[in-house]
Amino acid sequence: KAGVTQTPRYLIKTRGQQVTLSCSPISGHRSVSWYQQTPGQGLQFLFEYFSETQRNKGNFPGRFSGRQFSNSRSEMNVSTLELGDSALYLCASSRFYRASGSGNTIYFGEGSWLTVV
Amino acid sequence: EDQVTQSPEALRLQEGESSSLNCSYTVSGLRGLFWYRQDPGKGPEFLFTLYSAGEEKEKERLKATLTKKESFLHITAPKPEDSATYLCAVQAVVDGQNFVFGPGTRLSVLP
């Protein structure tokens, strides 16, 4: 059974550019969430999508956005990149909307390493 | 506000030297506590979910336990391949939408 797939694995962008990251969840999983991981801040929640609707959003500026398609695949976009956006961006999937059940486990992809120069 | 702390920040063990990692949490009602293992440059790998105080789960050399305020990850006779960062996360009943992650414990097992 395939796991969560994220593309691209590595990318380098220049300040001011925008970037789009892609995530394919585990087959049968309908919830996709995104996290940013940096050495200083650890894992921070960006947003969660379920049934093509954003259900929750973390404390990130509006430059960070996402969407989910009917096949549950998701993309996140960061516009007007800043140096501080350099991080590992992780996508996680779960079968259900996470608030709907007890201990709804999320499974992570390998992440997309973004470097902003 | 839900909070998760982990200790120690880093731990260095000799191969075969058993120890425990701690995860302390403050949540308004626990829906689940999760342990993950993360290798450098990779995404977190799911290990365990614990739901209620007194629950225990085991997998190979790892055993996770849960009380009302904290969880322990016991590592018995560790091997160098157990070296990784171990993360715990909580999902609260009231704010069940989000997982709150702790900062992690960086474990090094020396041969």
Coordinates of C-alpha atoms in Angstrom, one line a residue, chain A residues 9 35 37 43 45 48 56 88 90 97-110 113, chain B residues 31-32 34 36 38 40-46 49 51 87 91 95-99 101-103:
Chain A
R9 CA 11.4 16.5 -2.9
Y35 CA 2.9 21.2 8.4
Q37 CA 9.0 22.0 10.2
L43 CA 6.4 21.1 13.6
F45 CA 0.3 23.1 11.6
E48 CA -6.3 20.8 6.9
N56 CA -8.8 24.3 9.9
L88 CA 10.6 21.1 5.4
L90 CA 5.2 17.9 5.4
Y97 CA -11.6 14.5 9.3
R98 CA -9.5 14.6 12.4
A99 CA -12.0 16.0 14.8
S100 CA -14.6 13.3 13.9
G101 CA -13.1 10.4 15.7
S102 CA -11.1 9.3 18.6
G103 CA -7.4 9.4 18.0
N104 CA -7.6 9.6 14.2
T105 CA -4.0 8.8 13.3
I106 CA -2.2 10.9 10.7
Y107 CA 0.5 9.5 8.4
F108 CA 3.2 11.7 7.0
G109 CA 5.0 11.9 3.6
E110 CA 8.7 12.4 3.2
W113 CA 12.6 20.7 1.3
Chain B
R31 CA -8.6 12.5 22.4
G32 CA -5.3 10.7 21.7
F34 CA 0.7 9.8 19.4
Y36 CA 6.4 9.3 15.9
Q38 CA 11.7 10.9 12.6
P40 CA 17.0 13.1 9.5
G41 CA 15.6 14.6 6.3
K42 CA 12.5 12.4 6.4
G43 CA 8.9 12.7 7.4
P44 CA 7.7 11.4 10.8
E45 CA 6.9 7.7 11.0
F46 CA 3.9 6.6 13.1
T49 CA -1.5 5.9 19.5
Y51 CA -6.1 6.8 24.2
L87 CA 8.1 13.2 18.6
Q91 CA -5.1 15.7 19.9
D95 CA -9.7 21.5 20.0
G96 CA -9.7 18.2 18.2
Q97 CA -8.9 19.6 14.8
N98 CA -5.2 20.0 15.4
F99 CA -2.3 17.9 16.5
F101 CA 3.5 18.4 18.6
G102 CA 6.2 18.5 21.2
P103 CA 9.7 19.6 20.2

